[in-house]
CSV table of N, CA, C and O in Angstrom, one decimal:
chain,number,residue,atom,x,y,z
A,862,UNK,N,0.9,-1.2,0.0
A,862,UNK,CA,-0.1,-0.1,-0.1
A,862,UNK,C,0.9,1.4,-0.1
A,862,UNK,O,1.9,1.4,0.6
A,863,UNK,N,0.6,2.2,-0.8
A,863,UNK,CA,1.3,3.3,-1.0
A,863,UNK,C,0.7,4.7,0.0
A,863,UNK,O,-0.6,4.6,0.1
A,864,UNK,N,1.4,5.1,0.8
A,864,UNK,CA,1.2,6.2,1.6
A,864,UNK,C,0.2,7.4,0.7
A,864,UNK,O,0.9,7.6,-0.3
A,865,UNK,N,-0.7,8.0,1.4
A,865,UNK,CA,-1.4,9.0,0.5
A,865,UNK,C,-0.9,10.4,0.6
A,865,UNK,O,-1.1,11.3,0.0
A,866,UNK,N,0.4,10.4,1.1
A,866,UNK,CA,0.9,11.7,1.3
A,866,UNK,C,2.0,12.2,0.3
A,866,UNK,O,2.8,11.0,-0.4
A,867,UNK,N,2.1,13.2,-0.2
A,867,UNK,CA,3.2,13.5,-1.2
A,867,UNK,C,4.5,13.1,-0.8
A,867,UNK,O,4.9,13.1,0.3
A,868,UNK,N,5.0,12.5,-2.0
A,868,UNK,CA,6.5,12.2,-1.6
A,868,UNK,C,7.6,13.0,-1.1
A,868,UNK,O,7.2,14.2,-1.5
A,869,UNK,N,8.1,12.8,-0.3
A,869,UNK,CA,8.9,13.9,0.7
A,869,UNK,C,9.7,14.7,-0.4
A,869,UNK,O,9.9,16.0,0.0
A,870,UNK,N,10.4,14.2,-1.5
A,870,UNK,CA,11.2,14.9,-2.2
A,870,UNK,C,10.3,16.0,-3.2
A,870,UNK,O,10.7,17.1,-3.3
A,871,UNK,N,9.1,15.6,-3.4
A,871,UNK,CA,8.2,16.6,-4.0
A,871,UNK,C,7.7,17.6,-3.0
A,871,UNK,O,7.7,18.7,-3.5
A,872,UNK,N,7.4,17.2,-1.9
A,872,UNK,CA,7.1,18.4,-1.0
A,872,UNK,C,8.2,19.3,-0.6
A,872,UNK,O,8.0,20.4,-0.6
A,873,UNK,N,9.2,18.6,-0.6
A,873,UNK,CA,10.5,19.4,-0.3
A,873,UNK,C,10.7,20.6,-1.6
A,873,UNK,O,11.0,21.6,-1.0
A,874,UNK,N,10.6,20.1,-2.6
A,874,UNK,CA,10.8,20.8,-3.9
A,874,UNK,C,9.7,22.0,-3.7
A,874,UNK,O,10.1,23.2,-4.1
A,875,UNK,N,8.4,21.6,-3.5
A,875,UNK,CA,7.4,22.7,-3.6
A,875,UNK,C,7.7,23.8,-2.4
A,875,UNK,O,7.4,24.7,-2.6
A,876,UNK,N,8.0,23.2,-1.1
A,876,UNK,CA,8.3,24.0,-0.2
A,876,UNK,C,9.5,25.1,-0.4
A,876,UNK,O,9.4,26.2,-0.2
A,877,UNK,N,10.3,24.6,-1.1
A,877,UNK,CA,11.6,25.4,-1.5
A,877,UNK,C,11.2,26.5,-2.3
A,877,UNK,O,11.5,27.6,-2.2
A,878,UNK,N,10.2,26.2,-3.3
A,878,UNK,CA,9.7,27.0,-4.1
A,878,UNK,C,8.9,28.1,-3.5
A,878,UNK,O,8.8,29.2,-4.2
A,879,UNK,N,8.3,27.7,-2.4
A,879,UNK,CA,7.5,28.7,-1.8
A,879,UNK,C,8.1,29.9,-1.0
A,879,UNK,O,7.6,31.0,-0.7
A,880,UNK,N,9.4,29.7,-0.8
A,880,UNK,CA,10.3,30.7,-0.2
A,880,UNK,C,10.3,31.8,-0.9
A,880,UNK,O,10.6,32.0,-2.3
A,881,UNK,N,9.9,32.9,-0.2
A,881,UNK,CA,9.9,34.3,-0.9
A,881,UNK,C,8.4,34.7,-1.5
A,881,UNK,O,8.4,35.8,-2.0
A,882,UNK,N,7.5,33.8,-1.5
A,882,UNK,CA,6.2,33.9,-1.8
A,882,UNK,C,5.2,34.1,-0.6
A,882,UNK,O,5.5,33.3,0.2
A,883,UNK,N,4.6,35.1,-0.5
A,883,UNK,CA,3.6,35.2,0.5
A,883,UNK,C,2.5,34.1,0.7
A,883,UNK,O,2.0,33.8,-0.6
A,884,UNK,N,2.5,33.5,1.7
A,884,UNK,CA,1.4,32.4,1.8
A,884,UNK,C,0.0,32.9,1.6
A,884,UNK,O,-1.0,32.3,0.9
A,885,UNK,N,-0.3,34.2,2.1
A,885,UNK,CA,-1.6,34.7,1.8
A,885,UNK,C,-1.8,34.9,0.3
A,885,UNK,O,-2.9,34.6,-0.3
A,886,UNK,N,-0.6,35.3,-0.5
A,886,UNK,CA,-0.8,35.7,-1.9
A,886,UNK,C,-0.9,34.2,-2.5
A,886,UNK,O,-1.9,34.2,-3.5
A,887,UNK,N,-0.3,33.2,-2.2
A,887,UNK,CA,-0.5,32.1,-2.7
A,887,UNK,C,-2.0,31.4,-2.5
A,887,UNK,O,-2.5,30.7,-3.4
A,888,UNK,N,-2.7,31.6,-1.2
A,888,UNK,CA,-3.9,31.1,-1.1
A,888,UNK,C,-4.9,31.9,-1.9
A,888,UNK,O,-5.8,31.2,-2.6
A,889,UNK,N,-4.6,33.2,-2.1
A,889,UNK,CA,-5.5,34.0,-2.9
A,889,UNK,C,-5.4,33.6,-4.5
A,889,UNK,O,-6.6,33.4,-5.0
A,890,UNK,N,-4.3,33.3,-4.9
A,890,UNK,CA,-4.0,33.0,-6.2
A,890,UNK,C,-4.8,31.8,-6.4
A,890,UNK,O,-5.4,31.4,-7.6
A,891,UNK,N,-4.5,30.5,-5.5
A,891,UNK,CA,-5.2,29.4,-5.7
A,891,UNK,C,-6.6,29.4,-5.8
A,891,UNK,O,-7.2,28.7,-6.7
A,892,UNK,N,-7.2,30.1,-4.8
A,892,UNK,CA,-8.7,30.4,-4.6
A,892,UNK,C,-9.1,30.8,-6.2
A,892,UNK,O,-10.2,30.6,-6.5
A,893,UNK,N,-8.6,31.8,-6.6
A,893,UNK,CA,-8.9,32.7,-7.7
A,893,UNK,C,-8.9,31.6,-8.9
A,893,UNK,O,-9.8,31.6,-9.9
A,894,UNK,N,-7.9,30.9,-9.1
A,894,UNK,CA,-7.7,29.8,-10.2
A,894,UNK,C,-8.7,28.6,-10.2
A,894,UNK,O,-9.4,28.4,-11.0
A,895,UNK,N,-9.0,28.2,-8.9
A,895,UNK,CA,-10.1,27.1,-8.4
A,895,UNK,C,-11.4,27.7,-8.9
A,895,UNK,O,-12.3,27.1,-9.7
A,896,UNK,N,-11.7,29.1,-8.8
A,896,UNK,CA,-13.0,29.6,-8.9
A,896,UNK,C,-13.3,29.7,-10.4
A,896,UNK,O,-14.2,29.5,-11.0
A,897,UNK,N,-12.1,30.1,-11.2
A,897,UNK,CA,-12.1,30.1,-12.6
A,897,UNK,C,-12.5,28.7,-13.2
A,897,UNK,O,-13.2,28.7,-14.0
A,898,UNK,N,-11.6,27.7,-12.8
A,898,UNK,CA,-12.1,26.4,-13.3
A,898,UNK,C,-13.6,26.0,-13.1
A,898,UNK,O,-14.3,25.6,-14.0
A,899,UNK,N,-14.1,26.4,-11.9
A,899,UNK,CA,-15.4,26.0,-11.4
A,899,UNK,C,-16.5,26.7,-12.1
A,899,UNK,O,-17.6,26.3,-12.6
A,900,UNK,N,-16.1,27.9,-12.8
A,900,UNK,CA,-16.9,28.7,-13.6
A,900,UNK,C,-16.8,28.4,-15.0
A,900,UNK,O,-17.6,29.2,-15.8
A,901,UNK,N,-16.2,27.5,-15.2
A,901,UNK,CA,-16.0,26.9,-16.6
A,901,UNK,C,-14.7,27.5,-17.5
A,901,UNK,O,-14.7,27.4,-18.5
A,902,UNK,N,-14.0,28.4,-16.8
A,902,UNK,CA,-12.8,29.1,-17.3
A,902,UNK,C,-11.8,27.8,-17.7
A,902,UNK,O,-11.9,26.8,-17.2
A,903,UNK,N,-10.7,28.4,-18.2
A,903,UNK,CA,-9.7,27.3,-18.7
A,903,UNK,C,-8.3,27.7,-18.0
A,903,UNK,O,-8.3,28.6,-16.9
A,904,UNK,N,-7.4,27.1,-18.5
A,904,UNK,CA,-6.1,27.2,-17.7
A,904,UNK,C,-5.3,28.7,-18.0
A,904,UNK,O,-4.2,28.8,-17.5
A,905,UNK,N,-6.1,29.6,-18.7
A,905,UNK,CA,-5.6,31.0,-18.8
A,905,UNK,C,-5.4,31.7,-17.5
A,905,UNK,O,-4.6,32.6,-17.4
A,906,UNK,N,-6.1,31.3,-16.4
A,906,UNK,CA,-6.0,31.8,-15.1
A,906,UNK,C,-4.6,31.6,-14.6
A,906,UNK,O,-4.3,32.1,-13.7
A,907,UNK,N,-3.9,30.5,-15.0
A,907,UNK,CA,-2.5,30.3,-14.5
A,907,UNK,C,-1.6,31.0,-15.6
A,907,UNK,O,-1.2,30.5,-16.6
A,908,UNK,N,-1.3,32.4,-15.2
A,908,UNK,CA,-0.6,33.3,-16.0
A,908,UNK,C,0.8,33.4,-15.7
A,908,UNK,O,1.7,34.2,-16.4
A,909,UNK,N,1.4,33.0,-14.5
A,909,UNK,CA,2.7,33.1,-14.1
A,909,UNK,C,3.2,31.7,-13.2
A,909,UNK,O,2.4,31.0,-13.0
A,910,UNK,N,4.5,31.9,-12.9
A,910,UNK,CA,5.0,30.7,-12.2
A,910,UNK,C,4.5,30.7,-10.9
A,910,UNK,O,4.2,29.9,-10.1
A,911,UNK,N,4.2,31.9,-10.3
A,911,UNK,CA,3.8,32.0,-9.0
A,911,UNK,C,2.2,31.6,-8.9
A,911,UNK,O,1.9,30.8,-7.9
A,912,UNK,N,1.6,31.7,-10.1
A,912,UNK,CA,0.1,31.2,-10.1
A,912,UNK,C,0.2,29.5,-10.2
A,912,UNK,O,-0.5,29.0,-9.5
A,913,UNK,N,1.1,29.0,-10.9
A,913,UNK,CA,1.3,27.7,-11.2
A,913,UNK,C,1.7,27.0,-9.7
A,913,UNK,O,1.3,26.0,-9.3
A,914,UNK,N,2.6,27.7,-9.1
A,914,UNK,CA,3.1,27.1,-7.9
A,914,UNK,C,1.9,27.3,-6.6
A,914,UNK,O,1.6,26.2,-6.2
A,915,UNK,N,1.2,28.2,-6.7
A,915,UNK,CA,0.1,28.3,-5.7
A,915,UNK,C,-1.0,27.3,-6.1
A,915,UNK,O,-1.4,26.6,-5.0
A,916,UNK,N,-1.2,27.1,-7.3
A,916,UNK,CA,-2.2,25.9,-7.5
A,916,UNK,C,-1.8,24.6,-7.3
A,916,UNK,O,-2.5,23.8,-6.9
A,917,UNK,N,-0.3,24.6,-7.6
A,917,UNK,CA,0.1,23.0,-7.2
A,917,UNK,C,0.0,22.9,-5.6
A,917,UNK,O,-0.3,21.9,-5.2
A,918,UNK,N,0.4,23.8,-4.9
A,918,UNK,CA,0.4,23.8,-3.5
A,918,UNK,C,-1.0,23.5,-3.0
A,918,UNK,O,-1.1,22.8,-2.0
A,919,UNK,N,-1.9,24.2,-3.5
A,919,UNK,CA,-3.4,24.1,-3.3
A,919,UNK,C,-4.0,22.5,-3.5
A,919,UNK,O,-4.6,21.9,-2.9
A,920,UNK,N,-3.8,22.2,-4.7
A,920,UNK,CA,-4.3,21.0,-5.4
A,920,UNK,C,-3.6,19.7,-5.4
A,920,UNK,O,-4.1,18.6,-5.4
A,921,UNK,N,-2.1,19.8,-5.5
A,921,UNK,CA,-1.7,18.4,-5.5
A,921,UNK,C,-1.6,17.5,-4.3
A,921,UNK,O,-1.9,16.2,-4.7
A,922,UNK,N,-1.6,18.1,-3.2
A,922,UNK,CA,-1.6,16.9,-2.0
A,922,UNK,C,-2.9,16.2,-2.0
A,922,UNK,O,-3.1,15.0,-1.7
A,923,UNK,N,-4.1,16.9,-2.3
A,923,UNK,CA,-5.4,16.1,-2.4
A,923,UNK,C,-5.6,15.2,-3.6
A,923,UNK,O,-6.1,14.3,-3.5
A,924,UNK,N,-5.2,15.9,-4.7
A,924,UNK,CA,-5.2,14.8,-6.0
A,924,UNK,C,-4.5,13.8,-5.8
A,924,UNK,O,-4.8,12.7,-6.0
A,925,UNK,N,-3.0,13.8,-5.2
A,925,UNK,CA,-2.2,12.6,-5.2
A,925,UNK,C,-3.0,11.7,-4.0
A,925,UNK,O,-2.9,10.6,-4.3
A,926,UNK,N,-3.4,12.2,-2.9
A,926,UNK,CA,-4.0,11.4,-2.0
A,926,UNK,C,-5.2,10.6,-2.5
A,926,UNK,O,-5.5,9.5,-2.2
A,927,UNK,N,-6.0,11.2,-3.3
A,927,UNK,CA,-7.4,10.6,-4.0
A,927,UNK,C,-6.9,9.6,-5.1
A,927,UNK,O,-7.5,8.4,-4.9
A,928,UNK,N,-5.9,9.9,-5.7
A,928,UNK,CA,-5.5,8.9,-6.8
A,928,UNK,C,-4.9,7.5,-6.0
A,928,UNK,O,-5.0,6.6,-6.5
A,929,UNK,N,-4.0,7.8,-5.1
A,929,UNK,CA,-3.4,7.0,-4.3
A,929,UNK,C,-4.4,5.9,-3.6
A,929,UNK,O,-4.3,4.9,-3.6
A,930,UNK,N,-5.3,6.6,-2.9
A,930,UNK,CA,-6.3,5.9,-2.3
A,930,UNK,C,-7.2,5.0,-3.1
A,930,UNK,O,-7.5,3.9,-2.9
A,931,UNK,N,-7.7,5.6,-4.3
A,931,UNK,CA,-8.4,4.7,-5.1
A,931,UNK,C,-7.5,3.7,-5.7
A,931,UNK,O,-8.0,2.5,-5.8
A,932,UNK,N,-6.3,3.7,-6.1
A,932,UNK,CA,-5.6,2.6,-6.5
A,932,UNK,C,-5.2,1.6,-5.5
A,932,UNK,O,-5.1,0.5,-5.7
A,933,UNK,N,-5.0,2.0,-4.2
A,933,UNK,CA,-4.7,1.3,-3.2
A,933,UNK,C,-6.0,0.4,-2.9
A,933,UNK,O,-5.9,-0.9,-2.8
A,934,UNK,N,-7.1,0.9,-3.0
A,934,UNK,CA,-8.4,0.2,-2.8
A,934,UNK,C,-8.8,-0.8,-4.1
A,934,UNK,O,-8.9,-2.0,-3.7
A,935,UNK,N,-8.2,-0.5,-5.1
A,935,UNK,CA,-8.3,-1.3,-6.3
A,935,UNK,C,-7.4,-2.5,-6.1
A,935,UNK,O,-7.8,-3.6,-6.4
A,936,UNK,N,-6.2,-2.4,-5.6
A,936,UNK,CA,-5.2,-3.4,-5.5
A,936,UNK,C,-5.7,-4.2,-4.3
A,936,UNK,O,-5.4,-5.4,-4.2
A,937,UNK,N,-6.5,-3.8,-3.5
A,937,UNK,CA,-7.1,-4.7,-2.2
A,937,UNK,C,-8.1,-5.6,-3.0
A,937,UNK,O,-8.1,-6.8,-2.6
A,938,UNK,N,-8.8,-5.2,-3.9
A,938,UNK,CA,-9.9,-6.0,-4.3
A,938,UNK,C,-9.5,-6.8,-5.6
A,938,UNK,O,-10.1,-7.8,-6.0
A,939,UNK,N,-8.4,-6.3,-6.2
A,939,UNK,CA,-7.8,-7.0,-7.4
A,939,UNK,C,-6.3,-7.1,-7.2
A,939,UNK,O,-5.6,-6.3,-7.9
A,940,UNK,N,-5.8,-7.9,-6.4
A,940,UNK,CA,-4.4,-7.9,-6.0
A,940,UNK,C,-3.5,-8.1,-7.2
A,940,UNK,O,-2.3,-7.7,-7.2
A,941,UNK,N,-4.0,-8.8,-8.2
A,941,UNK,CA,-3.2,-9.0,-9.4
A,941,UNK,C,-3.3,-8.0,-10.6
A,941,UNK,O,-2.7,-8.3,-11.7
A,942,UNK,N,-4.2,-6.8,-10.2
A,942,UNK,CA,-4.0,-5.9,-11.1
A,942,UNK,C,-2.7,-5.3,-11.6
A,942,UNK,O,-2.0,-5.1,-10.7
A,943,UNK,N,-2.3,-5.5,-12.7
A,943,UNK,CA,-1.0,-5.2,-13.3
A,943,UNK,C,-1.0,-4.7,-14.6
A,943,UNK,O,-0.7,-5.0,-15.7
A,944,UNK,N,-1.4,-3.1,-14.8
A,944,UNK,CA,-1.5,-2.6,-15.8
A,944,UNK,C,0.1,-2.6,-16.7
A,944,UNK,O,0.9,-2.3,-15.8
A,945,UNK,N,0.0,-2.4,-17.8
A,945,UNK,CA,1.3,-2.2,-18.5
A,945,UNK,C,1.7,-0.7,-18.8
A,945,UNK,O,2.8,-0.5,-19.0
A,946,UNK,N,0.7,0.1,-18.8
A,946,UNK,CA,0.8,1.4,-18.9
A,946,UNK,C,-0.1,2.6,-18.4
A,946,UNK,O,-1.1,1.8,-17.6
A,947,UNK,N,0.1,3.7,-18.0
A,947,UNK,CA,-0.7,4.5,-17.4
A,947,UNK,C,-0.7,5.9,-18.3
A,947,UNK,O,0.3,6.3,-18.5
A,948,UNK,N,-1.8,6.3,-18.6
A,948,UNK,CA,-2.1,7.5,-19.3
A,948,UNK,C,-2.7,8.6,-18.4
A,948,UNK,O,-3.9,8.3,-18.2
A,949,UNK,N,-2.2,9.6,-18.2
A,949,UNK,CA,-2.8,10.9,-17.4
A,949,UNK,C,-3.4,11.7,-18.5
A,949,UNK,O,-2.5,12.4,-19.1
A,950,UNK,N,-4.9,11.8,-18.6
A,950,UNK,CA,-5.1,12.8,-19.5
A,950,UNK,C,-5.7,14.1,-19.0
A,950,UNK,O,-6.3,14.8,-19.6
A,951,UNK,N,-5.3,14.4,-17.8
A,951,UNK,CA,-5.6,15.5,-16.9
A,951,UNK,C,-4.9,16.8,-17.5
A,951,UNK,O,-3.9,16.7,-18.5
A,952,UNK,N,-5.3,17.9,-17.1
A,952,UNK,CA,-4.5,19.2,-17.5
A,952,UNK,C,-3.5,19.6,-16.6
A,952,UNK,O,-3.0,20.8,-16.6
A,953,UNK,N,-3.3,18.9,-15.5
A,953,UNK,CA,-2.5,19.4,-14.5
A,953,UNK,C,-1.1,19.2,-14.6
A,953,UNK,O,-0.7,18.9,-15.5
A,954,UNK,N,-0.3,19.1,-13.5
A,954,UNK,CA,1.2,19.0,-13.5
A,954,UNK,C,1.5,17.5,-13.4
A,954,UNK,O,2.7,17.3,-13.0
A,955,UNK,N,0.6,16.4,-13.6
A,955,UNK,CA,0.9,15.3,-13.7
A,955,UNK,C,0.8,14.5,-12.4
A,955,UNK,O,1.3,13.2,-12.1
A,956,UNK,N,-0.1,15.1,-11.7
A,956,UNK,CA,-0.2,14.7,-10.2
A,956,UNK,C,-0.7,13.2,-10.1
A,956,UNK,O,-0.1,12.2,-9.4
A,957,UNK,N,-1.7,12.8,-11.1
A,957,UNK,CA,-2.2,11.6,-11.2
A,957,UNK,C,-1.0,10.5,-11.6
A,957,UNK,O,-1.1,9.4,-11.1
A,958,UNK,N,-0.6,11.0,-12.5
A,958,UNK,CA,0.6,10.1,-13.1
A,958,UNK,C,1.6,9.6,-11.8
A,958,UNK,O,2.1,8.4,-11.7
A,959,UNK,N,2.1,10.6,-11.1
A,959,UNK,CA,3.0,10.4,-9.8
A,959,UNK,C,2.1,9.5,-9.0
A,959,UNK,O,3.0,8.5,-8.7
A,960,UNK,N,1.1,9.7,-8.5
A,960,UNK,CA,0.3,8.9,-7.6
A,960,UNK,C,0.2,7.5,-8.2
A,960,UNK,O,0.3,6.4,-7.6
A,961,UNK,N,-0.2,7.3,-9.6
A,961,UNK,CA,-0.4,6.2,-10.1
A,961,UNK,C,0.9,5.3,-10.3
A,961,UNK,O,1.0,4.0,-9.8
A,962,UNK,N,2.0,6.0,-10.6
A,962,UNK,CA,3.2,5.3,-10.8
A,962,UNK,C,3.8,4.8,-9.6
A,962,UNK,O,4.4,3.7,-9.3
A,963,UNK,N,3.6,5.4,-8.4
A,963,UNK,CA,4.0,4.9,-7.2
A,963,UNK,C,3.1,3.9,-6.5
A,963,UNK,O,3.4,3.1,-5.7
A,964,UNK,N,1.8,4.0,-6.9
A,964,UNK,CA,0.7,3.1,-6.3
A,964,UNK,C,0.9,1.8,-6.9
A,964,UNK,O,0.5,0.7,-6.3
A,965,UNK,N,1.0,1.8,-8.4
A,965,UNK,CA,1.1,0.6,-9.1
A,965,UNK,C,2.6,0.4,-9.5
A,965,UNK,O,2.9,0.7,-10.7
A,966,UNK,N,3.3,-0.3,-8.7
A,966,UNK,CA,4.7,-0.4,-9.0
A,966,UNK,C,5.0,-1.2,-10.3
A,966,UNK,O,6.2,-1.1,-10.8
A,967,UNK,N,4.1,-2.1,-10.5
A,967,UNK,CA,4.2,-2.8,-11.9
A,967,UNK,C,4.1,-2.1,-13.2
A,967,UNK,O,4.4,-2.7,-14.2
A,968,UNK,N,3.8,-0.7,-13.2
A,968,UNK,CA,3.4,-0.2,-14.4
A,968,UNK,C,4.8,-0.1,-15.1
A,968,UNK,O,5.8,0.3,-14.7
A,969,UNK,N,4.8,-0.7,-16.4
A,969,UNK,CA,6.0,-0.6,-17.1
A,969,UNK,C,6.2,0.6,-17.9
A,969,UNK,O,7.3,1.1,-18.1
A,970,UNK,N,5.3,1.4,-18.3
A,970,UNK,CA,5.4,2.7,-19.1
A,970,UNK,C,4.4,3.6,-18.6
A,970,UNK,O,3.1,3.3,-18.5
A,971,UNK,N,4.9,4.9,-18.3
A,971,UNK,CA,4.0,6.0,-17.8
A,971,UNK,C,3.6,6.7,-19.0
A,971,UNK,O,4.7,7.1,-19.9
């Protein structure tokens, strides 16, 4: 079973990028981007590296945990589940691929 927490090296990298960025600013940016998506807008709301970082800080942990929990549950009911590949068709930073790749260690091709 894979832990639902972001891998330590990814969390450390995100935390390092947060240095010099106001936490309140990051929260505000992430909220605005999320609202834009909920209102049917596209990724144009992410207009800078600070926007991308804010959104990653807000969404990556939950997305990673959800993907990991789903695949852990699948492995419990189908222990021989062994996909040969994984395709992440989302529009984000690859969080589902990361969670899937770590949860299903037998994946040959990401």
